[in-house]
Amino acid sequence: MNFKILKKSKISNARLGFIETSHGVIETPCLVPVATQAVVKTLTSQEVEQTKSQVLIANTFHLHLKPGEKIVEKAGGLHEFMGWKRPLMTDSGGFQVFSLGFGRDFGTGKILKTKNDNEITHENQPKHIKIMQDGVYFKSPVDGAELFIGPKESIKIQEKLGADIIFAFDECTSPVADYEYTKKSLAKTHAWAEVCLKARKSLRPGSGQAHQALYGIVQGGKFKDLRHQSAKFIGSLPFDGFGIGGEFGDDKKEMPKMLGWVIQELPERKPRHLLGIGQLEDMEKIIASGIDTFDCTIPTHYARRGIAFTSEGRLNLQQKKFLKRNEPLDRGCTCNVCLNYKKSYICHLLKAKELTALGLLTFHNLCYFNNVVEEIRGKIKKGEI
Ligand SMILES: [Zn+2]
C-alpha cells in the first residue's frame, strides 16, 4: 500500500491524497460503505461500484461466524468471493466482540444517547464475555458455541479473508466506561497492537503471501490524556496507517476537539481512518480534523428504513404524500435511480413491501454521500476547507 498526500489545507487539518492498493486507487478523503456480511445489503457489487464507492469494509467477526474464513479463502479471498474488484478493508472484530459485552449490558453504542448513571468501573466485568490478557472468550450469537478471539486470531482470520487493509485487534470501550477501566483497557489494546504486528510479520512478502496493509487502532475513550497517550504509542509503532476507534463524548459536537487530541500525535505521512462514524452533517468536520477515510452505515442503514438523503434534507419515503410526487428523489442528483424513477414509484414499492425499493434507496444514498465527499475534496483543492 502506498499513501500520497497531494495537498494539505492551510486553514484546517484536511488533506487531499490517495491510497494505492493492489486492487486500485482510493482518492481521499473517502467514505467507506459497510459490507458487513461481504455485501452492501440490497445491492450487487457491480451496482455498488456504480455509486462511485471506492472501497468497502467487511466485518471480520460476522464472516468468522458465517461462513468462516476458510470458506472465503477457498473461494479465492473476499474480492473473488463477493465479486468486488476494488479495494477492501476488514475490521478486527473487536468492536463486535465487545458489543456483546458491555454494549449489551448497558444498551449503548459508540455515542451515548442519554445520560446514564451506571458507569463501567474497573471492578465490573461484562456479563456475556470474558476479557483475558490474551483475548476475549464469548458465546457465538449464531449457535452458542464457546469462542475465543485475540490479536493473533484476528490477524489470522483477516489474512485468510484477504482484504487490502486490515486492522489490529483492540478493545473498543463503551461510552459508560470510567477512567480506571479505560486506562486498563488501553494497556491491553496497546499490548495487543504489538502482538498483531508480530503475528503478521511472518506473512510478509517473501513468504509467498499477498501484502496487506495493517492499521493500528487508537483508543482512550473520552479522556484527553489517554487519547494522547494512545495516539503517541500506536503512532510510534510500524503500522501502515491508523484507525481511530471508540467513543467521542456524550455530545457529538465534541468530536472535532477529541479527534484533534489524537491527530496531532499521529505521524503526518500515514493514512488515518475513523471507525464507524460519519453522519452527513459531520463529514466536513471529520475531514477538516484530518481524517482520510471513514466507514459508516448511515446511507445504507437509513435506506432500508425508507429514508432518502437529499439536498432538501432527509425524506421518509414511507409517507403517503410521496405517492403524488412525480419527481426524482433529488433534482440535482444524476444517479441512475434519480434519472429513472420518481418518488411516487419508490413510495409505492415501500408500501407494497417490494424489496427493490430498498435497493433503489441504498443506491441513491450511496451516490449522494459519495457526491458530498467528492464536493469536499473539491473544496480542499480550492482551499475552502
Ligand atoms: Zn440519486
mmCIF file of C-alpha atoms and ligand atoms in Angstrom:
data_model
loop_
_atom_site.group_PDB
_atom_site.id
_atom_site.type_symbol
_atom_site.label_atom_id
_atom_site.label_comp_id
_atom_site.label_asym_id
_atom_site.label_seq_id
_atom_site.Cartn_x
_atom_site.Cartn_y
_atom_site.Cartn_z
ATOM 1 C CA MET A 1 0.000 0.000 0.000
ATOM 2 C CA ASN A 2 1.187 3.461 -0.828
ATOM 3 C CA PHE A 3 -0.269 6.706 0.589
ATOM 4 C CA LYS A 4 0.416 10.071 -1.021
ATOM 5 C CA ILE A 5 -0.703 13.477 0.197
ATOM 6 C CA LEU A 6 -1.391 15.792 -2.762
ATOM 7 C CA LYS A 7 -2.436 18.863 -0.816
ATOM 8 C CA LYS A 8 -2.600 19.965 2.800
ATOM 9 C CA SER A 9 -5.142 22.608 3.770
ATOM 10 C CA LYS A 10 -3.788 25.883 5.137
ATOM 11 C CA ILE A 11 -6.934 26.568 7.178
ATOM 12 C CA SER A 12 -7.644 23.149 8.696
ATOM 13 C CA ASN A 13 -6.084 19.722 9.115
ATOM 14 C CA ALA A 14 -7.810 18.453 5.955
ATOM 15 C CA ARG A 15 -5.693 16.804 3.309
ATOM 16 C CA LEU A 16 -6.230 15.560 -0.210
ATOM 17 C CA GLY A 17 -4.467 12.403 -1.288
ATOM 18 C CA PHE A 18 -4.716 8.848 -2.490
ATOM 19 C CA ILE A 19 -4.100 5.342 -1.231
ATOM 20 C CA GLU A 20 -2.728 2.923 -3.791
ATOM 21 C CA THR A 21 -3.539 -0.751 -3.258
ATOM 22 C CA SER A 22 -3.141 -3.823 -5.442
ATOM 23 C CA HIS A 23 -6.889 -3.511 -6.206
ATOM 24 C CA GLY A 24 -6.762 0.093 -7.337
ATOM 25 C CA VAL A 25 -6.531 3.618 -6.029
ATOM 26 C CA ILE A 26 -8.666 5.246 -3.315
ATOM 27 C CA GLU A 27 -8.952 9.017 -3.629
ATOM 28 C CA THR A 28 -9.002 10.535 -0.153
ATOM 29 C CA PRO A 29 -10.855 11.825 1.819
ATOM 30 C CA CYS A 30 -13.226 8.963 1.175
ATOM 31 C CA LEU A 31 -16.359 7.386 2.635
ATOM 32 C CA VAL A 32 -16.120 3.619 3.119
ATOM 33 C CA PRO A 33 -19.532 1.942 2.795
ATOM 34 C CA VAL A 34 -20.133 -1.021 5.083
ATOM 35 C CA ALA A 35 -20.410 -4.535 3.658
ATOM 36 C CA THR A 36 -20.842 -6.392 6.955
ATOM 37 C CA GLN A 37 -21.539 -9.857 5.537
ATOM 38 C CA ALA A 38 -19.395 -9.309 2.404
ATOM 39 C CA VAL A 39 -22.300 -7.476 0.778
ATOM 40 C CA VAL A 40 -23.690 -3.954 0.797
ATOM 41 C CA LYS A 41 -27.200 -5.059 1.711
ATOM 42 C CA THR A 42 -29.687 -4.983 -1.215
ATOM 43 C CA LEU A 43 -27.053 -4.226 -3.917
ATOM 44 C CA THR A 44 -24.772 -6.289 -6.132
ATOM 45 C CA SER A 45 -21.062 -5.441 -6.033
ATOM 46 C CA GLN A 46 -21.342 -4.047 -9.592
ATOM 47 C CA GLU A 47 -24.166 -1.724 -8.508
ATOM 48 C CA VAL A 48 -22.068 -0.549 -5.563
ATOM 49 C CA GLU A 49 -19.257 0.291 -7.973
ATOM 50 C CA GLN A 50 -21.695 2.429 -9.999
ATOM 51 C CA THR A 51 -22.366 4.531 -6.884
ATOM 52 C CA LYS A 52 -18.725 5.716 -7.095
ATOM 53 C CA SER A 53 -17.884 3.841 -3.896
ATOM 54 C CA GLN A 54 -14.142 3.277 -3.932
ATOM 55 C CA VAL A 55 -13.543 0.871 -1.059
ATOM 56 C CA LEU A 56 -15.742 -1.237 1.238
ATOM 57 C CA ILE A 57 -15.259 -2.541 4.764
ATOM 58 C CA ALA A 58 -16.377 -6.073 5.647
ATOM 59 C CA ASN A 59 -16.805 -7.449 9.109
ATOM 60 C CA THR A 60 -14.269 -9.933 10.455
ATOM 61 C CA PHE A 61 -16.450 -11.042 13.368
ATOM 62 C CA HIS A 62 -19.513 -11.829 11.258
ATOM 63 C CA LEU A 63 -17.517 -13.534 8.493
ATOM 64 C CA HIS A 64 -15.650 -15.613 11.081
ATOM 65 C CA LEU A 65 -19.002 -16.863 12.421
ATOM 66 C CA LYS A 66 -20.611 -17.247 8.985
ATOM 67 C CA PRO A 67 -19.413 -18.707 6.612
ATOM 68 C CA GLY A 68 -15.966 -18.911 8.300
ATOM 69 C CA GLU A 69 -12.716 -17.577 6.859
ATOM 70 C CA LYS A 70 -11.728 -20.960 5.423
ATOM 71 C CA ILE A 71 -14.706 -20.918 3.061
ATOM 72 C CA VAL A 72 -13.798 -17.392 1.928
ATOM 73 C CA GLU A 73 -10.146 -18.362 1.468
ATOM 74 C CA LYS A 74 -11.149 -21.398 -0.595
ATOM 75 C CA ALA A 75 -13.307 -19.160 -2.779
ATOM 76 C CA GLY A 76 -10.172 -17.135 -3.586
ATOM 77 C CA GLY A 77 -10.432 -14.466 -0.876
ATOM 78 C CA LEU A 78 -13.027 -11.791 -0.204
ATOM 79 C CA HIS A 79 -12.621 -9.929 -3.533
ATOM 80 C CA GLU A 80 -13.336 -13.093 -5.529
ATOM 81 C CA PHE A 81 -15.968 -14.335 -3.113
ATOM 82 C CA MET A 82 -18.100 -11.191 -3.352
ATOM 83 C CA GLY A 83 -17.218 -10.202 -6.930
ATOM 84 C CA TRP A 84 -15.760 -6.834 -5.884
ATOM 85 C CA LYS A 85 -12.643 -5.856 -7.793
ATOM 86 C CA ARG A 86 -11.786 -2.664 -5.953
ATOM 87 C CA PRO A 87 -10.037 -2.197 -2.572
ATOM 88 C CA LEU A 88 -11.413 -3.773 0.604
ATOM 89 C CA MET A 89 -10.911 -3.331 4.328
ATOM 90 C CA THR A 90 -11.798 -5.691 7.168
ATOM 91 C CA ASP A 91 -12.168 -4.511 10.742
ATOM 92 C CA SER A 92 -10.575 -6.511 13.564
ATOM 93 C CA GLY A 93 -13.789 -7.876 15.067
ATOM 94 C CA GLY A 94 -13.012 -6.168 18.364
ATOM 95 C CA PHE A 95 -15.968 -3.798 18.290
ATOM 96 C CA GLN A 96 -18.484 -6.604 17.716
ATOM 97 C CA VAL A 97 -16.966 -8.879 20.367
ATOM 98 C CA PHE A 98 -17.091 -6.095 22.930
ATOM 99 C CA SER A 99 -20.574 -5.058 21.845
ATOM 100 C CA LEU A 100 -21.673 -8.481 23.069
ATOM 101 C CA GLY A 101 -20.298 -7.467 26.472
ATOM 102 C CA PHE A 102 -20.872 -4.037 27.960
ATOM 103 C CA GLY A 103 -22.684 -2.837 24.855
ATOM 104 C CA ARG A 104 -25.388 -5.421 25.557
ATOM 105 C CA ASP A 105 -25.379 -4.928 29.324
ATOM 106 C CA PHE A 106 -25.839 -1.184 29.024
ATOM 107 C CA GLY A 107 -27.569 -0.931 25.667
ATOM 108 C CA THR A 108 -25.075 1.590 24.349
ATOM 109 C CA GLY A 109 -23.340 2.079 21.035
ATOM 110 C CA LYS A 110 -20.383 4.327 20.364
ATOM 111 C CA ILE A 111 -22.072 7.568 21.212
ATOM 112 C CA LEU A 112 -24.013 7.821 24.425
ATOM 113 C CA LYS A 113 -27.566 8.831 23.589
ATOM 114 C CA THR A 114 -28.816 9.620 27.069
ATOM 115 C CA LYS A 115 -27.062 10.313 30.328
ATOM 116 C CA ASN A 116 -26.552 7.028 32.089
ATOM 117 C CA ASP A 117 -25.983 6.881 35.819
ATOM 118 C CA ASN A 118 -24.359 3.480 35.573
ATOM 119 C CA GLU A 119 -20.671 3.542 34.890
ATOM 120 C CA ILE A 120 -18.404 0.712 33.926
ATOM 121 C CA THR A 121 -15.696 0.616 36.551
ATOM 122 C CA HIS A 122 -12.504 -1.420 36.622
ATOM 123 C CA GLU A 123 -14.189 -3.711 39.114
ATOM 124 C CA ASN A 124 -17.048 -4.979 36.980
ATOM 125 C CA GLN A 125 -16.795 -7.424 34.091
ATOM 126 C CA PRO A 126 -19.362 -7.705 31.317
ATOM 127 C CA LYS A 127 -21.928 -10.498 31.688
ATOM 128 C CA HIS A 128 -21.690 -12.115 28.273
ATOM 129 C CA ILE A 129 -17.963 -12.094 27.518
ATOM 130 C CA LYS A 130 -14.779 -12.781 29.454
ATOM 131 C CA ILE A 131 -11.866 -10.433 28.783
ATOM 132 C CA MET A 132 -8.454 -12.016 29.391
ATOM 133 C CA GLN A 133 -4.912 -10.718 28.883
ATOM 134 C CA ASP A 134 -4.560 -12.573 25.567
ATOM 135 C CA GLY A 135 -8.041 -12.071 24.134
ATOM 136 C CA VAL A 136 -11.772 -12.479 24.700
ATOM 137 C CA TYR A 137 -13.970 -15.525 25.337
ATOM 138 C CA PHE A 138 -17.532 -15.165 24.144
ATOM 139 C CA LYS A 139 -20.529 -17.241 23.170
ATOM 140 C CA SER A 140 -21.323 -17.382 19.464
ATOM 141 C CA PRO A 141 -24.554 -15.464 18.812
ATOM 142 C CA VAL A 142 -25.152 -17.972 15.984
ATOM 143 C CA ASP A 143 -25.079 -21.294 17.859
ATOM 144 C CA GLY A 144 -23.973 -20.537 21.413
ATOM 145 C CA ALA A 145 -20.578 -22.221 20.961
ATOM 146 C CA GLU A 146 -17.761 -21.005 23.231
ATOM 147 C CA LEU A 147 -15.367 -18.961 21.056
ATOM 148 C CA PHE A 148 -12.131 -17.066 21.569
ATOM 149 C CA ILE A 149 -10.641 -14.161 19.607
ATOM 150 C CA GLY A 150 -7.401 -12.420 20.474
ATOM 151 C CA PRO A 151 -4.949 -10.354 18.446
ATOM 152 C CA LYS A 152 -3.258 -13.368 16.830
ATOM 153 C CA GLU A 153 -6.580 -14.976 15.915
ATOM 154 C CA SER A 154 -7.921 -11.715 14.476
ATOM 155 C CA ILE A 155 -4.874 -11.264 12.228
ATOM 156 C CA LYS A 156 -5.018 -14.897 11.104
ATOM 157 C CA ILE A 157 -8.709 -14.563 10.190
ATOM 158 C CA GLN A 158 -8.131 -11.276 8.360
ATOM 159 C CA GLU A 159 -5.208 -12.740 6.406
ATOM 160 C CA LYS A 160 -7.422 -15.573 5.226
ATOM 161 C CA LEU A 161 -10.170 -13.112 4.243
ATOM 162 C CA GLY A 162 -7.542 -11.214 2.226
ATOM 163 C CA ALA A 163 -8.679 -7.555 2.306
ATOM 164 C CA ASP A 164 -6.188 -4.871 1.213
ATOM 165 C CA ILE A 165 -6.319 -3.061 4.552
ATOM 166 C CA ILE A 166 -6.749 -4.889 7.868
ATOM 167 C CA PHE A 167 -6.996 -3.630 11.449
ATOM 168 C CA ALA A 168 -5.298 -4.545 14.739
ATOM 169 C CA PHE A 169 -7.455 -6.152 17.434
ATOM 170 C CA ASP A 170 -8.443 -3.697 20.153
ATOM 171 C CA GLU A 171 -10.881 -3.270 22.989
ATOM 172 C CA CYS A 172 -13.477 -0.721 21.981
ATOM 173 C CA THR A 173 -14.541 0.683 25.356
ATOM 174 C CA SER A 174 -18.141 1.637 25.991
ATOM 175 C CA PRO A 175 -19.181 5.279 26.478
ATOM 176 C CA VAL A 176 -20.022 4.384 30.091
ATOM 177 C CA ALA A 177 -16.509 3.134 30.942
ATOM 178 C CA ASP A 178 -14.832 5.103 33.744
ATOM 179 C CA TYR A 179 -11.243 6.408 33.729
ATOM 180 C CA GLU A 180 -9.671 3.457 35.548
ATOM 181 C CA TYR A 181 -11.419 0.906 33.330
ATOM 182 C CA THR A 182 -10.431 2.781 30.162
ATOM 183 C CA LYS A 183 -6.821 3.068 31.335
ATOM 184 C CA LYS A 184 -6.531 -0.673 31.991
ATOM 185 C CA SER A 185 -8.286 -1.489 28.733
ATOM 186 C CA LEU A 186 -5.890 0.789 26.862
ATOM 187 C CA ALA A 187 -2.872 -1.083 28.234
ATOM 188 C CA LYS A 188 -4.401 -4.264 26.783
ATOM 189 C CA THR A 189 -5.146 -2.629 23.413
ATOM 190 C CA HIS A 190 -1.525 -1.412 23.251
ATOM 191 C CA ALA A 191 -0.085 -4.837 24.111
ATOM 192 C CA TRP A 192 -2.388 -6.425 21.523
ATOM 193 C CA ALA A 193 -1.192 -3.925 18.872
ATOM 194 C CA GLU A 194 2.361 -5.250 19.273
ATOM 195 C CA VAL A 195 1.133 -8.854 19.127
ATOM 196 C CA CYS A 196 -0.738 -8.051 15.884
ATOM 197 C CA LEU A 197 2.400 -6.596 14.293
ATOM 198 C CA LYS A 198 4.434 -9.684 15.246
ATOM 199 C CA ALA A 199 1.699 -12.106 14.189
ATOM 200 C CA ARG A 200 1.605 -10.512 10.765
ATOM 201 C CA LYS A 201 5.338 -10.222 10.183
ATOM 202 C CA SER A 202 5.760 -13.931 9.480
ATOM 203 C CA LEU A 203 3.470 -13.494 6.482
ATOM 204 C CA ARG A 204 5.239 -10.505 4.938
ATOM 205 C CA PRO A 205 6.494 -10.570 1.294
ATOM 206 C CA GLY A 206 8.983 -13.333 0.680
ATOM 207 C CA SER A 207 6.715 -15.846 2.393
ATOM 208 C CA GLY A 208 4.505 -16.013 -0.688
ATOM 209 C CA GLN A 209 1.587 -14.141 0.919
ATOM 210 C CA ALA A 210 -0.003 -11.095 -0.651
ATOM 211 C CA HIS A 211 0.871 -7.973 1.283
ATOM 212 C CA GLN A 212 -1.894 -6.436 3.356
ATOM 213 C CA ALA A 213 -1.639 -3.038 5.000
ATOM 214 C CA LEU A 214 -2.146 -3.227 8.766
ATOM 215 C CA TYR A 215 -3.644 -0.269 10.652
ATOM 216 C CA GLY A 216 -3.167 0.158 14.409
ATOM 217 C CA ILE A 217 -6.129 1.459 16.426
ATOM 218 C CA VAL A 218 -6.086 4.401 18.808
ATOM 219 C CA GLN A 219 -8.484 4.158 21.762
ATOM 220 C CA GLY A 220 -8.681 6.044 25.060
ATOM 221 C CA GLY A 221 -12.389 6.827 25.372
ATOM 222 C CA LYS A 222 -13.350 10.368 26.275
ATOM 223 C CA PHE A 223 -10.196 11.030 28.300
ATOM 224 C CA LYS A 224 -7.769 13.555 26.853
ATOM 225 C CA ASP A 225 -4.580 12.196 28.438
ATOM 226 C CA LEU A 226 -5.448 8.609 27.470
ATOM 227 C CA ARG A 227 -6.229 9.633 23.869
ATOM 228 C CA HIS A 228 -2.872 11.486 23.682
ATOM 229 C CA GLN A 229 -1.052 8.557 25.222
ATOM 230 C CA SER A 230 -2.695 6.052 22.886
ATOM 231 C CA ALA A 231 -2.084 8.102 19.734
ATOM 232 C CA LYS A 232 1.549 8.627 20.724
ATOM 233 C CA PHE A 233 2.136 4.940 21.438
ATOM 234 C CA ILE A 234 0.207 3.449 18.494
ATOM 235 C CA GLY A 235 1.603 6.199 16.225
ATOM 236 C CA SER A 236 5.164 5.170 17.121
ATOM 237 C CA LEU A 237 4.639 1.548 16.003
ATOM 238 C CA PRO A 238 5.403 0.466 12.413
ATOM 239 C CA PHE A 239 1.769 0.317 11.251
ATOM 240 C CA ASP A 240 0.863 1.266 7.668
ATOM 241 C CA GLY A 241 -1.932 3.535 8.843
ATOM 242 C CA PHE A 242 -4.111 4.261 11.860
ATOM 243 C CA GLY A 243 -7.685 3.658 12.856
ATOM 244 C CA ILE A 244 -9.322 5.858 15.449
ATOM 245 C CA GLY A 245 -11.854 3.870 17.406
ATOM 246 C CA GLY A 246 -14.232 4.162 20.289
ATOM 247 C CA GLU A 247 -16.494 6.842 21.502
ATOM 248 C CA PHE A 248 -16.322 10.578 21.077
ATOM 249 C CA GLY A 249 -18.017 12.019 24.110
ATOM 250 C CA ASP A 250 -21.606 12.332 25.231
ATOM 251 C CA ASP A 251 -22.109 15.075 22.719
ATOM 252 C CA LYS A 252 -21.188 14.770 19.054
ATOM 253 C CA LYS A 253 -20.197 18.445 18.999
ATOM 254 C CA GLU A 254 -17.145 17.421 20.998
ATOM 255 C CA MET A 255 -15.974 15.108 18.240
ATOM 256 C CA PRO A 256 -13.665 17.509 16.307
ATOM 257 C CA LYS A 257 -11.997 18.552 19.575
ATOM 258 C CA MET A 258 -11.435 14.921 20.587
ATOM 259 C CA LEU A 259 -10.206 13.968 17.121
ATOM 260 C CA GLY A 260 -7.758 16.869 17.405
ATOM 261 C CA TRP A 261 -6.195 15.308 20.527
ATOM 262 C CA VAL A 262 -5.442 12.157 18.542
ATOM 263 C CA ILE A 263 -4.472 13.559 15.168
ATOM 264 C CA GLN A 264 -1.800 15.935 16.491
ATOM 265 C CA GLU A 265 0.074 12.892 17.833
ATOM 266 C CA LEU A 266 -0.166 10.693 14.715
ATOM 267 C CA PRO A 267 2.537 10.673 12.019
ATOM 268 C CA GLU A 268 1.658 13.018 9.153
ATOM 269 C CA ARG A 269 2.661 10.671 6.331
ATOM 270 C CA LYS A 270 0.333 7.771 7.147
ATOM 271 C CA PRO A 271 -3.400 7.470 6.440
ATOM 272 C CA ARG A 272 -5.983 7.878 9.219
ATOM 273 C CA HIS A 273 -9.299 6.053 9.328
ATOM 274 C CA LEU A 274 -12.206 6.937 11.609
ATOM 275 C CA LEU A 275 -14.041 3.771 12.597
ATOM 276 C CA GLY A 276 -17.813 3.658 12.389
ATOM 277 C CA ILE A 277 -18.781 7.341 12.493
ATOM 278 C CA GLY A 278 -19.958 9.621 9.687
ATOM 279 C CA GLN A 279 -23.293 11.436 9.884
ATOM 280 C CA LEU A 280 -23.821 13.527 6.766
ATOM 281 C CA GLU A 281 -23.718 16.762 8.776
ATOM 282 C CA ASP A 282 -20.446 15.726 10.477
ATOM 283 C CA MET A 283 -18.500 14.733 7.370
ATOM 284 C CA GLU A 284 -16.948 18.117 6.683
ATOM 285 C CA LYS A 285 -15.877 18.488 10.322
ATOM 286 C CA ILE A 286 -14.400 14.975 10.378
ATOM 287 C CA ILE A 287 -12.431 15.651 7.198
ATOM 288 C CA ALA A 288 -11.305 19.083 8.414
ATOM 289 C CA SER A 289 -9.968 17.338 11.530
ATOM 290 C CA GLY A 290 -7.543 15.401 9.317
ATOM 291 C CA ILE A 291 -9.361 12.113 8.686
ATOM 292 C CA ASP A 292 -8.620 10.454 5.315
ATOM 293 C CA THR A 293 -11.197 7.627 5.302
ATOM 294 C CA PHE A 294 -14.223 6.812 7.463
ATOM 295 C CA ASP A 295 -16.732 3.996 7.414
ATOM 296 C CA CYS A 296 -20.338 4.475 8.292
ATOM 297 C CA THR A 297 -23.582 2.543 7.953
ATOM 298 C CA ILE A 298 -25.831 5.607 7.728
ATOM 299 C CA PRO A 299 -26.502 5.857 3.952
ATOM 300 C CA THR A 300 -27.272 2.134 3.660
ATOM 301 C CA HIS A 301 -28.955 1.586 7.033
ATOM 302 C CA TYR A 302 -31.325 4.547 6.631
ATOM 303 C CA ALA A 303 -32.161 3.494 3.067
ATOM 304 C CA ARG A 304 -33.521 0.228 4.401
ATOM 305 C CA ARG A 305 -35.806 2.240 6.683
ATOM 306 C CA GLY A 306 -37.205 4.165 3.721
ATOM 307 C CA ILE A 307 -35.096 7.310 4.173
ATOM 308 C CA ALA A 308 -33.511 9.181 1.259
ATOM 309 C CA PHE A 309 -30.791 11.801 1.834
ATOM 310 C CA THR A 310 -31.363 14.770 -0.460
ATOM 311 C CA SER A 311 -30.469 18.456 -0.803
ATOM 312 C CA GLU A 312 -33.854 19.133 0.891
ATOM 313 C CA GLY A 313 -32.767 17.039 3.880
ATOM 314 C CA ARG A 314 -33.861 13.553 4.886
ATOM 315 C CA LEU A 315 -37.079 12.362 3.282
ATOM 316 C CA ASN A 316 -39.114 9.481 4.665
ATOM 317 C CA LEU A 317 -40.464 7.881 1.501
ATOM 318 C CA GLN A 318 -42.929 5.809 3.523
ATOM 319 C CA GLN A 319 -45.058 8.936 3.955
ATOM 320 C CA LYS A 320 -48.219 8.781 1.877
ATOM 321 C CA LYS A 321 -47.746 12.284 0.450
ATOM 322 C CA PHE A 322 -44.903 10.998 -1.750
ATOM 323 C CA LEU A 323 -47.355 8.877 -3.763
ATOM 324 C CA LYS A 324 -48.327 12.119 -5.503
ATOM 325 C CA ARG A 325 -44.823 13.435 -6.077
ATOM 326 C CA ASN A 326 -43.797 12.624 -9.623
ATOM 327 C CA GLU A 327 -40.268 13.926 -9.283
ATOM 328 C CA PRO A 328 -36.853 12.307 -8.630
ATOM 329 C CA LEU A 329 -35.583 11.806 -5.060
ATOM 330 C CA ASP A 330 -33.246 14.739 -5.633
ATOM 331 C CA ARG A 331 -33.471 17.076 -8.636
ATOM 332 C CA GLY A 332 -29.734 17.746 -8.520
ATOM 333 C CA CYS A 333 -28.744 14.068 -8.404
ATOM 334 C CA THR A 334 -27.709 12.343 -11.614
ATOM 335 C CA CYS A 335 -27.635 8.793 -10.237
ATOM 336 C CA ASN A 336 -29.390 6.002 -12.138
ATOM 337 C CA VAL A 337 -32.223 5.968 -9.619
ATOM 338 C CA CYS A 338 -32.904 9.694 -9.901
ATOM 339 C CA LEU A 339 -32.667 9.521 -13.716
ATOM 340 C CA ASN A 340 -35.180 6.662 -13.993
ATOM 341 C CA TYR A 341 -37.554 6.657 -11.019
ATOM 342 C CA LYS A 342 -39.881 9.022 -9.194
ATOM 343 C CA LYS A 343 -40.681 9.453 -5.508
ATOM 344 C CA SER A 344 -44.228 8.215 -6.201
ATOM 345 C CA TYR A 345 -42.972 4.866 -7.503
ATOM 346 C CA ILE A 346 -40.461 4.330 -4.662
ATOM 347 C CA CYS A 347 -43.147 5.221 -2.104
ATOM 348 C CA HIS A 348 -45.496 2.716 -3.766
ATOM 349 C CA LEU A 349 -42.818 -0.014 -3.668
ATOM 350 C CA LEU A 350 -42.191 0.633 0.034
ATOM 351 C CA LYS A 351 -45.910 0.454 0.802
ATOM 352 C CA ALA A 352 -46.184 -2.773 -1.227
ATOM 353 C CA LYS A 353 -43.148 -4.124 0.707
ATOM 354 C CA GLU A 354 -41.263 -4.673 -2.543
ATOM 355 C CA LEU A 355 -37.556 -5.276 -1.855
ATOM 356 C CA THR A 356 -36.473 -3.264 -4.915
ATOM 357 C CA ALA A 357 -37.406 -0.079 -3.026
ATOM 358 C CA LEU A 358 -34.613 -0.731 -0.519
ATOM 359 C CA GLY A 359 -32.087 -1.285 -3.312
ATOM 360 C CA LEU A 360 -33.113 1.932 -5.089
ATOM 361 C CA LEU A 361 -32.808 3.984 -1.901
ATOM 362 C CA THR A 362 -29.462 2.374 -0.974
ATOM 363 C CA PHE A 363 -28.112 3.126 -4.453
ATOM 364 C CA HIS A 364 -29.215 6.777 -4.336
ATOM 365 C CA ASN A 365 -27.998 7.341 -0.755
ATOM 366 C CA LEU A 366 -24.540 5.962 -1.536
ATOM 367 C CA CYS A 367 -24.324 8.185 -4.635
ATOM 368 C CA TYR A 368 -25.496 11.148 -2.584
ATOM 369 C CA PHE A 369 -22.929 10.599 0.185
ATOM 370 C CA ASN A 370 -20.129 9.930 -2.311
ATOM 371 C CA ASN A 371 -21.046 13.144 -4.150
ATOM 372 C CA VAL A 372 -20.906 15.120 -0.900
ATOM 373 C CA VAL A 373 -17.424 13.724 -0.180
ATOM 374 C CA GLU A 374 -16.362 14.492 -3.758
ATOM 375 C CA GLU A 375 -17.532 18.091 -3.246
ATOM 376 C CA ILE A 376 -15.490 18.241 -0.044
ATOM 377 C CA ARG A 377 -12.431 17.010 -1.971
ATOM 378 C CA GLY A 378 -13.090 19.824 -4.447
ATOM 379 C CA LYS A 379 -13.311 22.370 -1.611
ATOM 380 C CA ILE A 380 -9.957 21.200 -0.191
ATOM 381 C CA LYS A 381 -8.465 21.584 -3.667
ATOM 382 C CA LYS A 382 -9.766 25.163 -3.861
ATOM 383 C CA GLY A 383 -8.534 25.934 -0.343
ATOM 384 C CA GLU A 384 -12.069 26.420 1.060
ATOM 385 C CA ILE A 385 -11.773 23.768 3.814
HETATM 386 ZN ZN ZN B 1 -29.991 9.936 -6.878
#
